[in-house]
């Protein structure tokens, strides 16, 4: 289902900047979280959080704090983690936040416009659709969406999520 909502050109630019991180860039200016919202008939940037804005902050907890129970949004999250096999990794995570407590018309608008946003962020490895805070509030479960053998998420240790075998 398509809503007819378009994506602002600057959203495309932000995605390209987040996707390609250059070694000589000022790391404090690096974008870590970008919140997008639907304004009229266009998906646009609501707020950008840079590395310098999040110094001495648990970035994962900050991300969770952005999830307002009354409002929907899209978030592009530059998530940093470590696995047993390698040193540090960084991946972009696209999150569609459509809480069960938001107005139905708002949830429908975000759900039907998600494909427009996804077409712009082509190549993002991890995509999540979250309807309740409990769906992603556990650091260990969130880390498991990043892949197997994740040992830290945003510098904090995680426990592997055990899967049941039948």
mmCIF file with all atom_site columns, C-alpha atoms in Angstrom:
data_model
loop_
_atom_site.group_PDB
_atom_site.id
_atom_site.type_symbol
_atom_site.label_atom_id
_atom_site.label_alt_id
_atom_site.label_comp_id
_atom_site.label_asym_id
_atom_site.label_entity_id
_atom_site.label_seq_id
_atom_site.pdbx_PDB_ins_code
_atom_site.Cartn_x
_atom_site.Cartn_y
_atom_site.Cartn_z
_atom_site.occupancy
_atom_site.B_iso_or_equiv
_atom_site.pdbx_formal_charge
_atom_site.auth_seq_id
_atom_site.auth_comp_id
_atom_site.auth_asym_id
_atom_site.auth_atom_id
_atom_site.pdbx_PDB_model_num
ATOM 1   C CA . UNK A 1 1   ? 0.000  0.000   0.000  1.00 0.00 ? 1   UNK A CA 1
ATOM 2   C CA . UNK A 1 2   ? 1.410  3.367   -0.979 1.00 0.00 ? 2   UNK A CA 1
ATOM 3   C CA . UNK A 1 3   ? 0.466  6.619   0.720  1.00 0.00 ? 3   UNK A CA 1
ATOM 4   C CA . UNK A 1 4   ? 1.709  9.079   -1.894 1.00 0.00 ? 4   UNK A CA 1
ATOM 5   C CA . UNK A 1 5   ? 4.145  10.515  0.639  1.00 0.00 ? 5   UNK A CA 1
ATOM 6   C CA . UNK A 1 6   ? 7.501  11.541  -0.816 1.00 0.00 ? 6   UNK A CA 1
ATOM 7   C CA . UNK A 1 7   ? 10.924 11.714  0.820  1.00 0.00 ? 7   UNK A CA 1
ATOM 8   C CA . UNK A 1 8   ? 12.725 15.054  1.055  1.00 0.00 ? 8   UNK A CA 1
ATOM 9   C CA . UNK A 1 9   ? 16.006 15.280  -0.864 1.00 0.00 ? 9   UNK A CA 1
ATOM 10  C CA . UNK A 1 10  ? 17.886 16.177  2.306  1.00 0.00 ? 10  UNK A CA 1
ATOM 11  C CA . UNK A 1 11  ? 16.846 12.814  3.801  1.00 0.00 ? 11  UNK A CA 1
ATOM 12  C CA . UNK A 1 12  ? 18.655 11.142  0.907  1.00 0.00 ? 12  UNK A CA 1
ATOM 13  C CA . UNK A 1 13  ? 21.723 13.310  1.559  1.00 0.00 ? 13  UNK A CA 1
ATOM 14  C CA . UNK A 1 14  ? 21.709 12.451  5.279  1.00 0.00 ? 14  UNK A CA 1
ATOM 15  C CA . UNK A 1 15  ? 21.546 8.745   4.487  1.00 0.00 ? 15  UNK A CA 1
ATOM 16  C CA . UNK A 1 16  ? 24.493 8.982   2.083  1.00 0.00 ? 16  UNK A CA 1
ATOM 17  C CA . UNK A 1 17  ? 26.523 10.867  4.712  1.00 0.00 ? 17  UNK A CA 1
ATOM 18  C CA . UNK A 1 18  ? 25.753 8.261   7.365  1.00 0.00 ? 18  UNK A CA 1
ATOM 19  C CA . UNK A 1 19  ? 26.430 5.354   5.037  1.00 0.00 ? 19  UNK A CA 1
ATOM 20  C CA . UNK A 1 20  ? 29.900 6.517   3.982  1.00 0.00 ? 20  UNK A CA 1
ATOM 21  C CA . UNK A 1 21  ? 32.082 7.469   6.933  1.00 0.00 ? 21  UNK A CA 1
ATOM 22  C CA . UNK A 1 22  ? 35.460 8.831   5.962  1.00 0.00 ? 22  UNK A CA 1
ATOM 23  C CA . UNK A 1 23  ? 38.487 8.316   8.193  1.00 0.00 ? 23  UNK A CA 1
ATOM 24  C CA . UNK A 1 24  ? 39.508 11.974  7.948  1.00 0.00 ? 24  UNK A CA 1
ATOM 25  C CA . UNK A 1 25  ? 36.048 13.272  8.992  1.00 0.00 ? 25  UNK A CA 1
ATOM 26  C CA . UNK A 1 26  ? 35.698 14.901  12.417 1.00 0.00 ? 26  UNK A CA 1
ATOM 27  C CA . UNK A 1 27  ? 34.293 12.006  14.483 1.00 0.00 ? 27  UNK A CA 1
ATOM 28  C CA . UNK A 1 28  ? 32.512 14.382  16.877 1.00 0.00 ? 28  UNK A CA 1
ATOM 29  C CA . UNK A 1 29  ? 30.426 15.646  13.939 1.00 0.00 ? 29  UNK A CA 1
ATOM 30  C CA . UNK A 1 30  ? 29.430 12.126  12.942 1.00 0.00 ? 30  UNK A CA 1
ATOM 31  C CA . UNK A 1 31  ? 25.664 11.543  12.869 1.00 0.00 ? 31  UNK A CA 1
ATOM 32  C CA . UNK A 1 32  ? 24.583 8.769   15.215 1.00 0.00 ? 32  UNK A CA 1
ATOM 33  C CA . UNK A 1 33  ? 20.790 9.117   15.324 1.00 0.00 ? 33  UNK A CA 1
ATOM 34  C CA . UNK A 1 34  ? 18.453 10.846  12.921 1.00 0.00 ? 34  UNK A CA 1
ATOM 35  C CA . UNK A 1 35  ? 14.729 11.093  13.596 1.00 0.00 ? 35  UNK A CA 1
ATOM 36  C CA . UNK A 1 36  ? 12.399 11.508  10.618 1.00 0.00 ? 36  UNK A CA 1
ATOM 37  C CA . UNK A 1 37  ? 8.727  12.406  10.608 1.00 0.00 ? 37  UNK A CA 1
ATOM 38  C CA . UNK A 1 38  ? 5.950  12.853  8.107  1.00 0.00 ? 38  UNK A CA 1
ATOM 39  C CA . UNK A 1 39  ? 5.130  16.508  7.643  1.00 0.00 ? 39  UNK A CA 1
ATOM 40  C CA . UNK A 1 40  ? 2.212  16.986  5.283  1.00 0.00 ? 40  UNK A CA 1
ATOM 41  C CA . UNK A 1 41  ? 2.979  14.782  2.296  1.00 0.00 ? 41  UNK A CA 1
ATOM 42  C CA . UNK A 1 42  ? 6.744  14.544  2.834  1.00 0.00 ? 42  UNK A CA 1
ATOM 43  C CA . UNK A 1 43  ? 9.095  12.566  5.052  1.00 0.00 ? 43  UNK A CA 1
ATOM 44  C CA . UNK A 1 44  ? 11.636 15.006  6.458  1.00 0.00 ? 44  UNK A CA 1
ATOM 45  C CA . UNK A 1 45  ? 14.259 15.335  9.173  1.00 0.00 ? 45  UNK A CA 1
ATOM 46  C CA . UNK A 1 46  ? 12.971 16.100  12.648 1.00 0.00 ? 46  UNK A CA 1
ATOM 47  C CA . UNK A 1 47  ? 16.232 16.006  14.616 1.00 0.00 ? 47  UNK A CA 1
ATOM 48  C CA . UNK A 1 48  ? 19.879 14.994  14.134 1.00 0.00 ? 48  UNK A CA 1
ATOM 49  C CA . UNK A 1 49  ? 22.008 13.795  17.044 1.00 0.00 ? 49  UNK A CA 1
ATOM 50  C CA . UNK A 1 50  ? 25.751 13.836  16.477 1.00 0.00 ? 50  UNK A CA 1
ATOM 51  C CA . UNK A 1 51  ? 28.520 12.090  18.371 1.00 0.00 ? 51  UNK A CA 1
ATOM 52  C CA . UNK A 1 52  ? 29.301 15.343  20.209 1.00 0.00 ? 52  UNK A CA 1
ATOM 53  C CA . UNK A 1 53  ? 25.672 15.555  21.416 1.00 0.00 ? 53  UNK A CA 1
ATOM 54  C CA . UNK A 1 54  ? 25.905 12.088  22.936 1.00 0.00 ? 54  UNK A CA 1
ATOM 55  C CA . UNK A 1 55  ? 29.240 12.272  24.749 1.00 0.00 ? 55  UNK A CA 1
ATOM 56  C CA . UNK A 1 56  ? 29.095 10.531  28.144 1.00 0.00 ? 56  UNK A CA 1
ATOM 57  C CA . UNK A 1 57  ? 25.668 9.155   27.188 1.00 0.00 ? 57  UNK A CA 1
ATOM 58  C CA . UNK A 1 58  ? 24.555 5.574   26.750 1.00 0.00 ? 58  UNK A CA 1
ATOM 59  C CA . UNK A 1 59  ? 23.532 5.904   23.084 1.00 0.00 ? 59  UNK A CA 1
ATOM 60  C CA . UNK A 1 60  ? 21.227 2.874   23.242 1.00 0.00 ? 60  UNK A CA 1
ATOM 61  C CA . UNK A 1 61  ? 19.305 4.283   26.225 1.00 0.00 ? 61  UNK A CA 1
ATOM 62  C CA . UNK A 1 62  ? 19.166 7.656   24.482 1.00 0.00 ? 62  UNK A CA 1
ATOM 63  C CA . UNK A 1 63  ? 17.716 5.924   21.398 1.00 0.00 ? 63  UNK A CA 1
ATOM 64  C CA . UNK A 1 64  ? 15.037 4.302   23.584 1.00 0.00 ? 64  UNK A CA 1
ATOM 65  C CA . UNK A 1 65  ? 14.224 7.723   25.045 1.00 0.00 ? 65  UNK A CA 1
ATOM 66  C CA . UNK A 1 66  ? 13.345 8.965   21.560 1.00 0.00 ? 66  UNK A CA 1
ATOM 67  C CA . UNK A 1 67  ? 10.454 6.487   21.323 1.00 0.00 ? 67  UNK A CA 1
ATOM 68  C CA . UNK A 1 68  ? 7.460  8.622   22.344 1.00 0.00 ? 68  UNK A CA 1
ATOM 69  C CA . UNK A 1 69  ? 4.378  6.497   23.162 1.00 0.00 ? 69  UNK A CA 1
ATOM 70  C CA . UNK A 1 70  ? 2.053  8.981   21.423 1.00 0.00 ? 70  UNK A CA 1
ATOM 71  C CA . UNK A 1 71  ? 3.952  9.698   18.207 1.00 0.00 ? 71  UNK A CA 1
ATOM 72  C CA . UNK A 1 72  ? 5.293  7.659   15.318 1.00 0.00 ? 72  UNK A CA 1
ATOM 73  C CA . UNK A 1 73  ? 8.622  8.245   13.617 1.00 0.00 ? 73  UNK A CA 1
ATOM 74  C CA . UNK A 1 74  ? 11.378 6.666   11.603 1.00 0.00 ? 74  UNK A CA 1
ATOM 75  C CA . UNK A 1 75  ? 14.875 6.536   13.084 1.00 0.00 ? 75  UNK A CA 1
ATOM 76  C CA . UNK A 1 76  ? 18.189 5.856   11.400 1.00 0.00 ? 76  UNK A CA 1
ATOM 77  C CA . UNK A 1 77  ? 20.578 4.635   14.088 1.00 0.00 ? 77  UNK A CA 1
ATOM 78  C CA . UNK A 1 78  ? 24.342 4.255   13.590 1.00 0.00 ? 78  UNK A CA 1
ATOM 79  C CA . UNK A 1 79  ? 24.763 1.385   16.049 1.00 0.00 ? 79  UNK A CA 1
ATOM 80  C CA . UNK A 1 80  ? 28.221 0.438   17.369 1.00 0.00 ? 80  UNK A CA 1
ATOM 81  C CA . UNK A 1 81  ? 28.886 -3.059  18.669 1.00 0.00 ? 81  UNK A CA 1
ATOM 82  C CA . UNK A 1 82  ? 31.514 -5.767  19.017 1.00 0.00 ? 82  UNK A CA 1
ATOM 83  C CA . UNK A 1 83  ? 31.404 -9.447  18.155 1.00 0.00 ? 83  UNK A CA 1
ATOM 84  C CA . UNK A 1 84  ? 33.551 -12.336 19.346 1.00 0.00 ? 84  UNK A CA 1
ATOM 85  C CA . UNK A 1 85  ? 35.046 -12.740 15.861 1.00 0.00 ? 85  UNK A CA 1
ATOM 86  C CA . UNK A 1 86  ? 36.080 -9.176  15.186 1.00 0.00 ? 86  UNK A CA 1
ATOM 87  C CA . UNK A 1 87  ? 36.840 -5.950  16.875 1.00 0.00 ? 87  UNK A CA 1
ATOM 88  C CA . UNK A 1 88  ? 34.328 -3.144  16.563 1.00 0.00 ? 88  UNK A CA 1
ATOM 89  C CA . UNK A 1 89  ? 31.520 -2.954  14.032 1.00 0.00 ? 89  UNK A CA 1
ATOM 90  C CA . UNK A 1 90  ? 29.157 -0.180  13.014 1.00 0.00 ? 90  UNK A CA 1
ATOM 91  C CA . UNK A 1 91  ? 25.907 -0.751  11.165 1.00 0.00 ? 91  UNK A CA 1
ATOM 92  C CA . UNK A 1 92  ? 22.956 1.419   10.289 1.00 0.00 ? 92  UNK A CA 1
ATOM 93  C CA . UNK A 1 93  ? 19.632 0.300   11.729 1.00 0.00 ? 93  UNK A CA 1
ATOM 94  C CA . UNK A 1 94  ? 16.356 1.603   10.301 1.00 0.00 ? 94  UNK A CA 1
ATOM 95  C CA . UNK A 1 95  ? 13.546 1.634   12.858 1.00 0.00 ? 95  UNK A CA 1
ATOM 96  C CA . UNK A 1 96  ? 9.913  2.381   12.194 1.00 0.00 ? 96  UNK A CA 1
ATOM 97  C CA . UNK A 1 97  ? 8.379  3.329   15.534 1.00 0.00 ? 97  UNK A CA 1
ATOM 98  C CA . UNK A 1 98  ? 4.583  3.028   15.453 1.00 0.00 ? 98  UNK A CA 1
ATOM 99  C CA . UNK A 1 99  ? 3.456  2.503   19.049 1.00 0.00 ? 99  UNK A CA 1
ATOM 100 C CA . UNK A 1 100 ? 0.175  0.772   19.763 1.00 0.00 ? 100 UNK A CA 1
ATOM 101 C CA . UNK A 1 101 ? -0.806 3.817   21.841 1.00 0.00 ? 101 UNK A CA 1
ATOM 102 C CA . UNK A 1 102 ? -0.523 6.295   18.933 1.00 0.00 ? 102 UNK A CA 1
ATOM 103 C CA . UNK A 1 103 ? -3.561 7.432   16.950 1.00 0.00 ? 103 UNK A CA 1
ATOM 104 C CA . UNK A 1 104 ? -4.608 4.852   14.354 1.00 0.00 ? 104 UNK A CA 1
ATOM 105 C CA . UNK A 1 105 ? -4.470 7.405   11.523 1.00 0.00 ? 105 UNK A CA 1
ATOM 106 C CA . UNK A 1 106 ? -0.867 8.227   12.434 1.00 0.00 ? 106 UNK A CA 1
ATOM 107 C CA . UNK A 1 107 ? 0.124  4.555   12.546 1.00 0.00 ? 107 UNK A CA 1
ATOM 108 C CA . UNK A 1 108 ? -1.535 3.943   9.172  1.00 0.00 ? 108 UNK A CA 1
ATOM 109 C CA . UNK A 1 109 ? 0.275  6.913   7.631  1.00 0.00 ? 109 UNK A CA 1
ATOM 110 C CA . UNK A 1 110 ? 3.686  5.668   8.786  1.00 0.00 ? 110 UNK A CA 1
ATOM 111 C CA . UNK A 1 111 ? 2.995  2.070   7.813  1.00 0.00 ? 111 UNK A CA 1
ATOM 112 C CA . UNK A 1 112 ? 1.851  3.020   4.318  1.00 0.00 ? 112 UNK A CA 1
ATOM 113 C CA . UNK A 1 113 ? 4.797  5.407   3.811  1.00 0.00 ? 113 UNK A CA 1
ATOM 114 C CA . UNK A 1 114 ? 7.478  3.006   4.991  1.00 0.00 ? 114 UNK A CA 1
ATOM 115 C CA . UNK A 1 115 ? 8.178  1.757   1.460  1.00 0.00 ? 115 UNK A CA 1
ATOM 116 C CA . UNK A 1 116 ? 9.017  5.301   0.306  1.00 0.00 ? 116 UNK A CA 1
ATOM 117 C CA . UNK A 1 117 ? 11.539 5.613   3.127  1.00 0.00 ? 117 UNK A CA 1
ATOM 118 C CA . UNK A 1 118 ? 12.985 2.162   2.497  1.00 0.00 ? 118 UNK A CA 1
ATOM 119 C CA . UNK A 1 119 ? 13.575 2.980   -1.164 1.00 0.00 ? 119 UNK A CA 1
ATOM 120 C CA . UNK A 1 120 ? 15.795 5.891   -0.088 1.00 0.00 ? 120 UNK A CA 1
ATOM 121 C CA . UNK A 1 121 ? 17.779 3.925   2.482  1.00 0.00 ? 121 UNK A CA 1
ATOM 122 C CA . UNK A 1 122 ? 18.465 1.015   0.175  1.00 0.00 ? 122 UNK A CA 1
ATOM 123 C CA . UNK A 1 123 ? 21.250 -1.141  1.534  1.00 0.00 ? 123 UNK A CA 1
ATOM 124 C CA . UNK A 1 124 ? 20.606 -0.701  5.267  1.00 0.00 ? 124 UNK A CA 1
ATOM 125 C CA . UNK A 1 125 ? 21.450 -4.072  6.757  1.00 0.00 ? 125 UNK A CA 1
ATOM 126 C CA . UNK A 1 126 ? 19.092 -4.021  9.751  1.00 0.00 ? 126 UNK A CA 1
ATOM 127 C CA . UNK A 1 127 ? 15.442 -2.944  9.670  1.00 0.00 ? 127 UNK A CA 1
ATOM 128 C CA . UNK A 1 128 ? 12.973 -3.111  12.541 1.00 0.00 ? 128 UNK A CA 1
ATOM 129 C CA . UNK A 1 129 ? 9.305  -2.327  12.951 1.00 0.00 ? 129 UNK A CA 1
ATOM 130 C CA . UNK A 1 130 ? 8.585  -1.598  16.613 1.00 0.00 ? 130 UNK A CA 1
ATOM 131 C CA . UNK A 1 131 ? 5.132  -1.235  18.167 1.00 0.00 ? 131 UNK A CA 1
ATOM 132 C CA . UNK A 1 132 ? 5.891  -1.527  21.873 1.00 0.00 ? 132 UNK A CA 1
ATOM 133 C CA . UNK A 1 133 ? 8.863  -0.338  23.856 1.00 0.00 ? 133 UNK A CA 1
ATOM 134 C CA . UNK A 1 134 ? 9.273  -3.881  25.177 1.00 0.00 ? 134 UNK A CA 1
ATOM 135 C CA . UNK A 1 135 ? 9.984  -5.003  21.578 1.00 0.00 ? 135 UNK A CA 1
ATOM 136 C CA . UNK A 1 136 ? 13.415 -3.368  21.698 1.00 0.00 ? 136 UNK A CA 1
ATOM 137 C CA . UNK A 1 137 ? 14.087 -2.127  25.247 1.00 0.00 ? 137 UNK A CA 1
ATOM 138 C CA . UNK A 1 138 ? 16.214 -5.105  26.194 1.00 0.00 ? 138 UNK A CA 1
ATOM 139 C CA . UNK A 1 139 ? 19.831 -4.463  25.156 1.00 0.00 ? 139 UNK A CA 1
ATOM 140 C CA . UNK A 1 140 ? 20.496 -8.199  24.808 1.00 0.00 ? 140 UNK A CA 1
ATOM 141 C CA . UNK A 1 141 ? 17.567 -8.774  22.421 1.00 0.00 ? 141 UNK A CA 1
ATOM 142 C CA . UNK A 1 142 ? 18.399 -5.687  20.399 1.00 0.00 ? 142 UNK A CA 1
ATOM 143 C CA . UNK A 1 143 ? 22.008 -6.875  20.110 1.00 0.00 ? 143 UNK A CA 1
ATOM 144 C CA . UNK A 1 144 ? 20.796 -10.208 18.743 1.00 0.00 ? 144 UNK A CA 1
ATOM 145 C CA . UNK A 1 145 ? 19.217 -8.354  15.794 1.00 0.00 ? 145 UNK A CA 1
ATOM 146 C CA . UNK A 1 146 ? 22.715 -7.137  14.929 1.00 0.00 ? 146 UNK A CA 1
ATOM 147 C CA . UNK A 1 147 ? 23.890 -10.711 14.413 1.00 0.00 ? 147 UNK A CA 1
ATOM 148 C CA . UNK A 1 148 ? 25.374 -13.670 16.197 1.00 0.00 ? 148 UNK A CA 1
ATOM 149 C CA . UNK A 1 149 ? 28.033 -13.472 18.870 1.00 0.00 ? 149 UNK A CA 1
ATOM 150 C CA . UNK A 1 150 ? 27.556 -9.806  19.754 1.00 0.00 ? 150 UNK A CA 1
ATOM 151 C CA . UNK A 1 151 ? 29.374 -9.183  23.039 1.00 0.00 ? 151 UNK A CA 1
ATOM 152 C CA . UNK A 1 152 ? 28.902 -5.418  23.477 1.00 0.00 ? 152 UNK A CA 1
ATOM 153 C CA . UNK A 1 153 ? 26.361 -2.870  22.275 1.00 0.00 ? 153 UNK A CA 1
ATOM 154 C CA . UNK A 1 154 ? 27.355 0.793   22.506 1.00 0.00 ? 154 UNK A CA 1
ATOM 155 C CA . UNK A 1 155 ? 30.204 -0.190  24.823 1.00 0.00 ? 155 UNK A CA 1
ATOM 156 C CA . UNK A 1 156 ? 28.023 -2.136  27.269 1.00 0.00 ? 156 UNK A CA 1
ATOM 157 C CA . UNK A 1 157 ? 28.248 -5.930  27.602 1.00 0.00 ? 157 UNK A CA 1
ATOM 158 C CA . UNK A 1 158 ? 25.367 -8.084  26.392 1.00 0.00 ? 158 UNK A CA 1
ATOM 159 C CA . UNK A 1 159 ? 24.413 -11.671 27.016 1.00 0.00 ? 159 UNK A CA 1
ATOM 160 C CA . UNK A 1 160 ? 23.637 -13.875 24.047 1.00 0.00 ? 160 UNK A CA 1
ATOM 161 C CA . UNK A 1 161 ? 19.946 -14.550 23.609 1.00 0.00 ? 161 UNK A CA 1
ATOM 162 C CA . UNK A 1 162 ? 19.371 -18.261 23.834 1.00 0.00 ? 162 UNK A CA 1
ATOM 163 C CA . UNK A 1 163 ? 17.175 -19.880 21.230 1.00 0.00 ? 163 UNK A CA 1
ATOM 164 C CA . UNK A 1 164 ? 15.052 -22.876 22.060 1.00 0.00 ? 164 UNK A CA 1
ATOM 165 C CA . UNK A 1 165 ? 15.528 -26.057 20.112 1.00 0.00 ? 165 UNK A CA 1
ATOM 166 C CA . UNK A 1 166 ? 12.681 -28.461 19.624 1.00 0.00 ? 166 UNK A CA 1
#
